[in-house]
Amino acid sequence: MLGDGDKMWLKCLEKVSGNSCKIHHLYYQYIGSMRIRKTWWRKLLVAWIGCWIAVSVWIFWYMSSQAFEKRKETLASVCDERARMLQDQFNVSMNHVQAMSILISTFHHGKNPSAIDQRTFARYTERTAFERPLTSGVAYAVRVLHSEREQFENQQGWTIKRMDTFEQSPVQKDDSVAEALEPSPIQEEYAPVIFAQDTVAHVVALDMLSGTEDRENVLRARASGKGVLTAPFRLLKTNRLGVILTFAVYKTDLPSNAIPRERIQATDGYIGGIFDIESLVEKLLQQLASKQTILVNVYDITNQSHPISMYGSNVSDDGLEHVSALNFGDPFRKHEMRCRFKQKPPWPWLAITTSIGILVIALLIGYIFHATLNRIAKVEDDCHKMRELTKRAEAADVAKSQFLATVSHEIRTPMNGVLGMLQMLMGTALDANQQDYVRTAQDSGKALVTLINEVLDQAKIESGKIELEAMPFDLRAIMDEVLALFSGKAHEKGVELAVYVSDAVPEMVIGDPGRFRQIITNLMGNSIKFTKKGHIFLTVHLVEEVMDSMDVETESSSRNTLSGLPVADGSRSWVGFKIFNPEGSSHTPSPSSSDLVNLIVSVEDTGEGIPLEAQPCVFTPFMQVDPSISRKYGGTGIGLSISKCLVGLMNGEIGFVSIPDIGSTFTFTAVFSNGCCNSNDSKPQKQRLKNQSNTMSSTFQGMTALVVDPKPVRAKVSRYQIQRLGIHVELVLDFNQGLSSISNENKAVNMVFVEQEVWDRDSSISALFIYELIQIDQGTKLFLLGNSLSSSRTNTATSGFYTPSVITKPLKASMLSASLQRAMGGNKGNPCNGEHSSLSLRNLLAGRKILIVDDNEVNLIVADAALKKYGADVVCADSGKKAMKLLKPPHKFDACFMDIQMPEMDGFEATRIIRDMESNGHIPILAMTADVIQATYEECQRCGMDGYVSKPFEAEQLYQEVSRFLQPITSVNL
C-alpha cells in the first residue's frame, strides 16, 4: 500500500505541475504584461484554493475507491489461487483413478486368465492409497449382458444385487446389509461390482445400473469417455460431503477418435472413486499462511436455483465476495468457490494523508506562482525551439531516404546498361585477349554494383529503414540459385561445392527470399574467396533436429567430410545461441507456434581460416582481418555486418568457429512461417512453385538409382539431389555392393551414379563393372559424378565399347533432370548448362512477339538485343502510357517486360490499368528490376505482375521465368 501511495503522490504532482504550467502559460500569454489589481489577484487566489480543495476531495474519493479495488483484486487473486490448487489436487487423484482403469483393461480384460482378483485388487488399492489421498475407496464394476448373466453368476458364486434399495450411496450401508439385498431385475445389461477396496468391500455384487443416479453416471461415463461426477452426498464414518467419480474401462483396441456408439460397444466395465471434498479443502487451507483471513465456500451449482454447499460457513463481517469457477473434469456438473474476508476493511489513512498533503502542496504552489512565471516562459520558448529542431531532423531523415532511393536507381541504371552492353559484346566475334578484357570489365562492374548495394544496405541499417518482406518461396530453389552463382568460381579453383537441405524442412516457407539469399550469398562469397582447395558445404536443418542430435558426437574427421579434409567443428559455432541455452526463453519451441519454422543454416569450408586475434571483430562494419586482405581478395568488409543485421531481423542469431589453416564454419538461425500451413494470401504463388517441382519430378517418378560413393557425407548430398526428382536412391560403398544390389531380381535399378574418385581408382575394376552391368541387361544407365577438373577424364579402358555420361558437380535438380532426360532419350554427350539454357530459350522465344517497356534508352537496347538473340520479335516502348495503348485488346503480344520506375506512370500503375482492360486473355507481365535482392515482390503481386527478371538478362533466370508461361515451339508443333 505504501508503494501505491508513492505512485499516487507522483501522479498528483504531475497533474499539479501540468495544470500550473498551463495556467502560467495562459497568464504569461494574455495578462502577463498587464497590471492587475489586488482584488482580482485575491479573487484568483481564492479560486485557486477552492479549486484545489475540490481536487483534494476528489483525490480522497479516488484513492479510497482504489484501495477498495485493490482489496477486491487481492481477494480475487487469493480465491483464484485456492481454486486452482483445489482443482490440481483433485486432478491428481482423478488421474490415478483413470490410470487404474487402464491397468484393469490391460491385466484383467487383456489377460486370459485374468491377472487380477478381489484379493489382488484390494491389496493394490490399499498399498497405493497414498497416491489417492482424497479418495475413501475405489471399486470396479464389470459390464455383463443379460445373455451372460447366468454364466457370470456361476463363475462368481454370487447373485447380482439391485442398487435402488441401497439408498443413495453404497458407502452408507454396512457389509451385512448388501447380502440381504434383492437380486437385480431383468434388464438388457448389468454392471455388478467385482473388485473393491476393503473400505468399500460391501458394494461387491451390487448392480450399478439398477440405481437411478449411478446408472446415469455410468451411461454418461461410457458414452463420453471422460470421468463423470455424482451430486454431493454424506460419506459414511466421516459424515463429510463427497462425490463419486466414474470412468469407463474400454477395450484396448478402441481408437482415440471413437464416436459415442463405438465407445458404448467397446465398454468392458466401470471404475469409481469416492472423493472427500471437505477434507480436500481443509488440507488446502492448512497449506496456506493466510488461512485465517479468508472464508472459503465450495458449491455444486449444477442446479443454479438450488446450489448445494459442499464446504464452509456463511459467517462474515465483510460483504465483499469473489466467485472462482472449478472444473473437476465433468462438463455436466458445475462447481464454484466463493471467498470473503473475515475482517472489515481498515480506515483509508493513506487517502486521508494524501489528500491533505495535496492541498498543502497546492497552497505552496499558489504562493510561488508568480515567482516561477518567468522560468515557465523560458521553458516554453525552449520547447518551441526543440519542436522546430525535431521537424528539421525529421525532414532531413526523409530527404536522406529519398536521396538513397534516387542514388540507388540512378547509379544502378547506367551500371546495368554498361553490364548489358558488355554482355552483348561477349556474344560477338572476339579474340582471346578481347574476351579477357570484356570479362574483366564485367567482373569489375558487378563488383561495383555489389559495393553500391552493400553501402546502401548499411546506410538503411544505420537509419533503421530496412524492412523484411513476407512471401512464400521455395527454399531449395534458393539454394540452387546460390549454387549456380558460385559454381563457375568453384570450378576455376577446383573446390567442391555442395548443398544439403534436410527432408524435415518444409517445401515452402514464408519470409523474405531476397534477404535470405543475400545472407547465404555473403557467407558463400567469403568461403569461395578464401578457399583454395577442399570443399564448401552448405546445409539447412530444422533447429529441432539439431536439438535432438546434440548428445551425439559432432566432431568431424577426415573420413566424414565432403572432401576428406578436416574442418572446424560446426557445433561450436552455435554454442552461444540462446535457442540452445537451457536457461534461455527460447529453449523449447512452443507448441502454439507450430506454424513457425526455425531453420539453422551452416556454411562449412576448408579455407585459410580466421586468425584468433581478428575473430572478435569479424562482424564489425568495414573491418578486414588484415589490411592486405582487401588488396589481395577485394571487398569492403561489411557483408558479414549486414548479414548479422538481417539475421537479427529474422529473429535469429549468427555465429562462427574458425581454425587457421583448417577452415571456418558460419552458422545462423532464422524464423519463417510454414508455407504449407498458411495459405490465405498466397495460393497462386505457392501453386506455381509446387507445379515447378512436380514438373521436374514427374518424369522420373518411381525409378530407382544406385549411388556408389565411399564417403557418407558426399553420398548423402548426391542422394538428396537425386531424390528431389522422385527417384528412390540406394547408397553403396563400392562396385561389389553395387553389383549385388543390381543383381537382385526383386527390384530393377534404372540408373547408377558413380563418384569420379571411385571410377578412376582402378581402371580394371571399372571395366569389369561395366561388363557385368551389360551382362545383367536391365537397361541400366551409368553416370559419373565429377568436378570440373576430373569430369572430362573418363577411363580409356572402357571407351571401346561403352562411355558413361558425365554429370558435372555441383549437383542441382534442374541440371540433373536435364542430364537424365538427355541420357534416357539416347542423346550422348554432355553439353554445358549455358548451351542448354540457350537452346531452351531459343525454343521458347523463337517467333514470340514481346513488348519491352523502359524509359531508359540504353536498357531498351540491351533488352532488345538480348531477346532478339533468342529469336524473339521485340517491340519497344519508353513509357507506361505507350504500353497501355499497345496492349489494349485485341493485341498479338505473347509477353511483356515492364520496368518498375518510370516517369509519369510507373510499371505498377501501368500493369493495374492493363489488367483492368483485359477481358478474356491474360498476357504475362514480368517486372524488370535492377536489384533482385530488393525487388518489391508483394507490390508486383498486388498490381497483377506474374514475376520478375533482373537487368541485364541472365539466361538461366530468364528461362526459369519465361518457361512458366510459354511452351517450347517444338512441343507446340508436335
PDB file of N, CA, C and O in Angstrom, residues 871-899:
ATOM      1  N   GLY A 871      15.730 -15.184 -80.872  1.00  0.00           N
ATOM      2  CA  GLY A 871      14.752 -15.312 -81.942  1.00  0.00           C
ATOM      3  C   GLY A 871      13.423 -14.639 -81.685  1.00  0.00           C
ATOM      4  O   GLY A 871      12.460 -14.888 -82.420  1.00  0.00           O
ATOM      5  N   ALA A 872      13.320 -13.786 -80.676  1.00  0.00           N
ATOM      6  CA  ALA A 872      12.048 -13.143 -80.369  1.00  0.00           C
ATOM      7  C   ALA A 872      11.815 -11.943 -81.272  1.00  0.00           C
ATOM      8  O   ALA A 872      12.754 -11.280 -81.728  1.00  0.00           O
ATOM      9  N   ASP A 873      10.550 -11.629 -81.532  1.00  0.00           N
ATOM     10  CA  ASP A 873      10.140 -10.430 -82.259  1.00  0.00           C
ATOM     11  C   ASP A 873       9.829  -9.362 -81.222  1.00  0.00           C
ATOM     12  O   ASP A 873       8.815  -9.437 -80.515  1.00  0.00           O
ATOM     13  N   VAL A 874      10.689  -8.346 -81.099  1.00  0.00           N
ATOM     14  CA  VAL A 874      10.655  -7.401 -79.981  1.00  0.00           C
ATOM     15  C   VAL A 874      10.101  -6.068 -80.436  1.00  0.00           C
ATOM     16  O   VAL A 874      10.468  -5.552 -81.504  1.00  0.00           O
ATOM     17  N   VAL A 875       9.216  -5.496 -79.623  1.00  0.00           N
ATOM     18  CA  VAL A 875       8.702  -4.139 -79.788  1.00  0.00           C
ATOM     19  C   VAL A 875       9.020  -3.368 -78.523  1.00  0.00           C
ATOM     20  O   VAL A 875       8.799  -3.863 -77.410  1.00  0.00           O
ATOM     21  N   CYS A 876       9.548  -2.127 -78.676  1.00  0.00           N
ATOM     22  CA  CYS A 876       9.981  -1.339 -77.525  1.00  0.00           C
ATOM     23  C   CYS A 876       9.041  -0.161 -77.306  1.00  0.00           C
ATOM     24  O   CYS A 876       8.523   0.431 -78.265  1.00  0.00           O
ATOM     25  N   ALA A 877       8.827   0.190 -76.029  1.00  0.00           N
ATOM     26  CA  ALA A 877       8.050   1.366 -75.638  1.00  0.00           C
ATOM     27  C   ALA A 877       8.778   2.034 -74.486  1.00  0.00           C
ATOM     28  O   ALA A 877       9.308   1.356 -73.601  1.00  0.00           O
ATOM     29  N   ASP A 878       8.802   3.398 -74.495  1.00  0.00           N
ATOM     30  CA  ASP A 878       9.582   4.124 -73.489  1.00  0.00           C
ATOM     31  C   ASP A 878       8.725   4.715 -72.385  1.00  0.00           C
ATOM     32  O   ASP A 878       9.197   5.548 -71.604  1.00  0.00           O
ATOM     33  N   SER A 879       7.460   4.323 -72.255  1.00  0.00           N
ATOM     34  CA  SER A 879       6.611   4.841 -71.173  1.00  0.00           C
ATOM     35  C   SER A 879       5.475   3.878 -70.916  1.00  0.00           C
ATOM     36  O   SER A 879       5.123   3.052 -71.764  1.00  0.00           O
ATOM     37  N   GLY A 880       4.882   4.016 -69.744  1.00  0.00           N
ATOM     38  CA  GLY A 880       3.753   3.169 -69.395  1.00  0.00           C
ATOM     39  C   GLY A 880       2.523   3.467 -70.227  1.00  0.00           C
ATOM     40  O   GLY A 880       1.724   2.562 -70.525  1.00  0.00           O
ATOM     41  N   LYS A 881       2.334   4.739 -70.627  1.00  0.00           N
ATOM     42  CA  LYS A 881       1.165   5.093 -71.433  1.00  0.00           C
ATOM     43  C   LYS A 881       1.216   4.428 -72.802  1.00  0.00           C
ATOM     44  O   LYS A 881       0.204   3.934 -73.319  1.00  0.00           O
ATOM     45  N   LYS A 882       2.412   4.400 -73.418  1.00  0.00           N
ATOM     46  CA  LYS A 882       2.536   3.735 -74.713  1.00  0.00           C
ATOM     47  C   LYS A 882       2.274   2.234 -74.578  1.00  0.00           C
ATOM     48  O   LYS A 882       1.686   1.613 -75.468  1.00  0.00           O
ATOM     49  N   ALA A 883       2.732   1.658 -73.457  1.00  0.00           N
ATOM     50  CA  ALA A 883       2.488   0.237 -73.235  1.00  0.00           C
ATOM     51  C   ALA A 883       0.994  -0.046 -73.137  1.00  0.00           C
ATOM     52  O   ALA A 883       0.495  -1.065 -73.646  1.00  0.00           O
ATOM     53  N   MET A 884       0.236   0.848 -72.491  1.00  0.00           N
ATOM     54  CA  MET A 884      -1.215   0.675 -72.390  1.00  0.00           C
ATOM     55  C   MET A 884      -1.860   0.653 -73.767  1.00  0.00           C
ATOM     56  O   MET A 884      -2.730  -0.178 -74.049  1.00  0.00           O
ATOM     57  N   LYS A 885      -1.417   1.564 -74.651  1.00  0.00           N
ATOM     58  CA  LYS A 885      -2.007   1.617 -75.986  1.00  0.00           C
ATOM     59  C   LYS A 885      -1.678   0.361 -76.777  1.00  0.00           C
ATOM     60  O   LYS A 885      -2.528  -0.191 -77.491  1.00  0.00           O
ATOM     61  N   LEU A 886      -0.419  -0.114 -76.662  1.00  0.00           N
ATOM     62  CA  LEU A 886      -0.015  -1.292 -77.429  1.00  0.00           C
ATOM     63  C   LEU A 886      -0.693  -2.566 -76.932  1.00  0.00           C
ATOM     64  O   LEU A 886      -0.932  -3.502 -77.718  1.00  0.00           O
ATOM     65  N   LEU A 887      -1.007  -2.624 -75.629  1.00  0.00           N
ATOM     66  CA  LEU A 887      -1.598  -3.837 -75.050  1.00  0.00           C
ATOM     67  C   LEU A 887      -3.110  -3.746 -74.910  1.00  0.00           C
ATOM     68  O   LEU A 887      -3.723  -4.570 -74.239  1.00  0.00           O
ATOM     69  N   LYS A 888      -3.692  -2.729 -75.526  1.00  0.00           N
ATOM     70  CA  LYS A 888      -5.147  -2.628 -75.499  1.00  0.00           C
ATOM     71  C   LYS A 888      -5.739  -3.738 -76.358  1.00  0.00           C
ATOM     72  O   LYS A 888      -5.374  -3.906 -77.514  1.00  0.00           O
ATOM     73  N   PRO A 889      -6.630  -4.548 -75.812  1.00  0.00           N
ATOM     74  CA  PRO A 889      -7.200  -5.675 -76.576  1.00  0.00           C
ATOM     75  C   PRO A 889      -7.952  -5.168 -77.803  1.00  0.00           C
ATOM     76  O   PRO A 889      -8.610  -4.116 -77.748  1.00  0.00           O
ATOM     77  N   PRO A 890      -7.854  -5.903 -78.942  1.00  0.00           N
ATOM     78  CA  PRO A 890      -7.035  -7.124 -79.103  1.00  0.00           C
ATOM     79  C   PRO A 890      -5.598  -6.767 -79.502  1.00  0.00           C
ATOM     80  O   PRO A 890      -5.369  -5.771 -80.170  1.00  0.00           O
ATOM     81  N   HIS A 891      -4.635  -7.582 -79.071  1.00  0.00           N
ATOM     82  CA  HIS A 891      -3.236  -7.387 -79.442  1.00  0.00           C
ATOM     83  C   HIS A 891      -2.632  -8.762 -79.714  1.00  0.00           C
ATOM     84  O   HIS A 891      -3.235  -9.799 -79.424  1.00  0.00           O
ATOM     85  N   LYS A 892      -1.425  -8.785 -80.246  1.00  0.00           N
ATOM     86  CA  LYS A 892      -0.775 -10.030 -80.653  1.00  0.00           C
ATOM     87  C   LYS A 892       0.515 -10.285 -79.881  1.00  0.00           C
ATOM     88  O   LYS A 892       1.365 -11.053 -80.329  1.00  0.00           O
ATOM     89  N   PHE A 893       0.662  -9.664 -78.719  1.00  0.00           N
ATOM     90  CA  PHE A 893       1.875  -9.861 -77.920  1.00  0.00           C
ATOM     91  C   PHE A 893       1.738 -11.130 -77.076  1.00  0.00           C
ATOM     92  O   PHE A 893       0.658 -11.443 -76.551  1.00  0.00           O
ATOM     93  N   ASP A 894       2.850 -11.863 -76.947  1.00  0.00           N
ATOM     94  CA  ASP A 894       2.880 -13.081 -76.137  1.00  0.00           C
ATOM     95  C   ASP A 894       3.348 -12.815 -74.712  1.00  0.00           C
ATOM     96  O   ASP A 894       3.052 -13.603 -73.806  1.00  0.00           O
ATOM     97  N   ALA A 895       4.115 -11.740 -74.494  1.00  0.00           N
ATOM     98  CA  ALA A 895       4.617 -11.413 -73.150  1.00  0.00           C
ATOM     99  C   ALA A 895       5.057  -9.968 -73.141  1.00  0.00           C
ATOM    100  O   ALA A 895       5.260  -9.344 -74.192  1.00  0.00           O
ATOM    101  N   CYS A 896       5.190  -9.426 -71.916  1.00  0.00           N
ATOM    102  CA  CYS A 896       5.618  -8.034 -71.732  1.00  0.00           C
ATOM    103  C   CYS A 896       6.620  -7.969 -70.596  1.00  0.00           C
ATOM    104  O   CYS A 896       6.395  -8.547 -69.525  1.00  0.00           O
ATOM    105  N   PHE A 897       7.737  -7.258 -70.846  1.00  0.00           N
ATOM    106  CA  PHE A 897       8.727  -6.984 -69.804  1.00  0.00           C
ATOM    107  C   PHE A 897       8.598  -5.516 -69.428  1.00  0.00           C
ATOM    108  O   PHE A 897       8.829  -4.633 -70.266  1.00  0.00           O
ATOM    109  N   MET A 898       8.225  -5.236 -68.161  1.00  0.00           N
ATOM    110  CA  MET A 898       7.869  -3.884 -67.719  1.00  0.00           C
ATOM    111  C   MET A 898       8.865  -3.380 -66.676  1.00  0.00           C
ATOM    112  O   MET A 898       9.087  -4.038 -65.644  1.00  0.00           O
ATOM    113  N   ASP A 899       9.462  -2.206 -66.941  1.00  0.00           N
ATOM    114  CA  ASP A 899      10.309  -1.570 -65.941  1.00  0.00           C
ATOM    115  C   ASP A 899       9.438  -1.040 -64.809  1.00  0.00           C
ATOM    116  O   ASP A 899       8.279  -0.641 -65.026  1.00  0.00           O
TER     117      ASP A 899
END
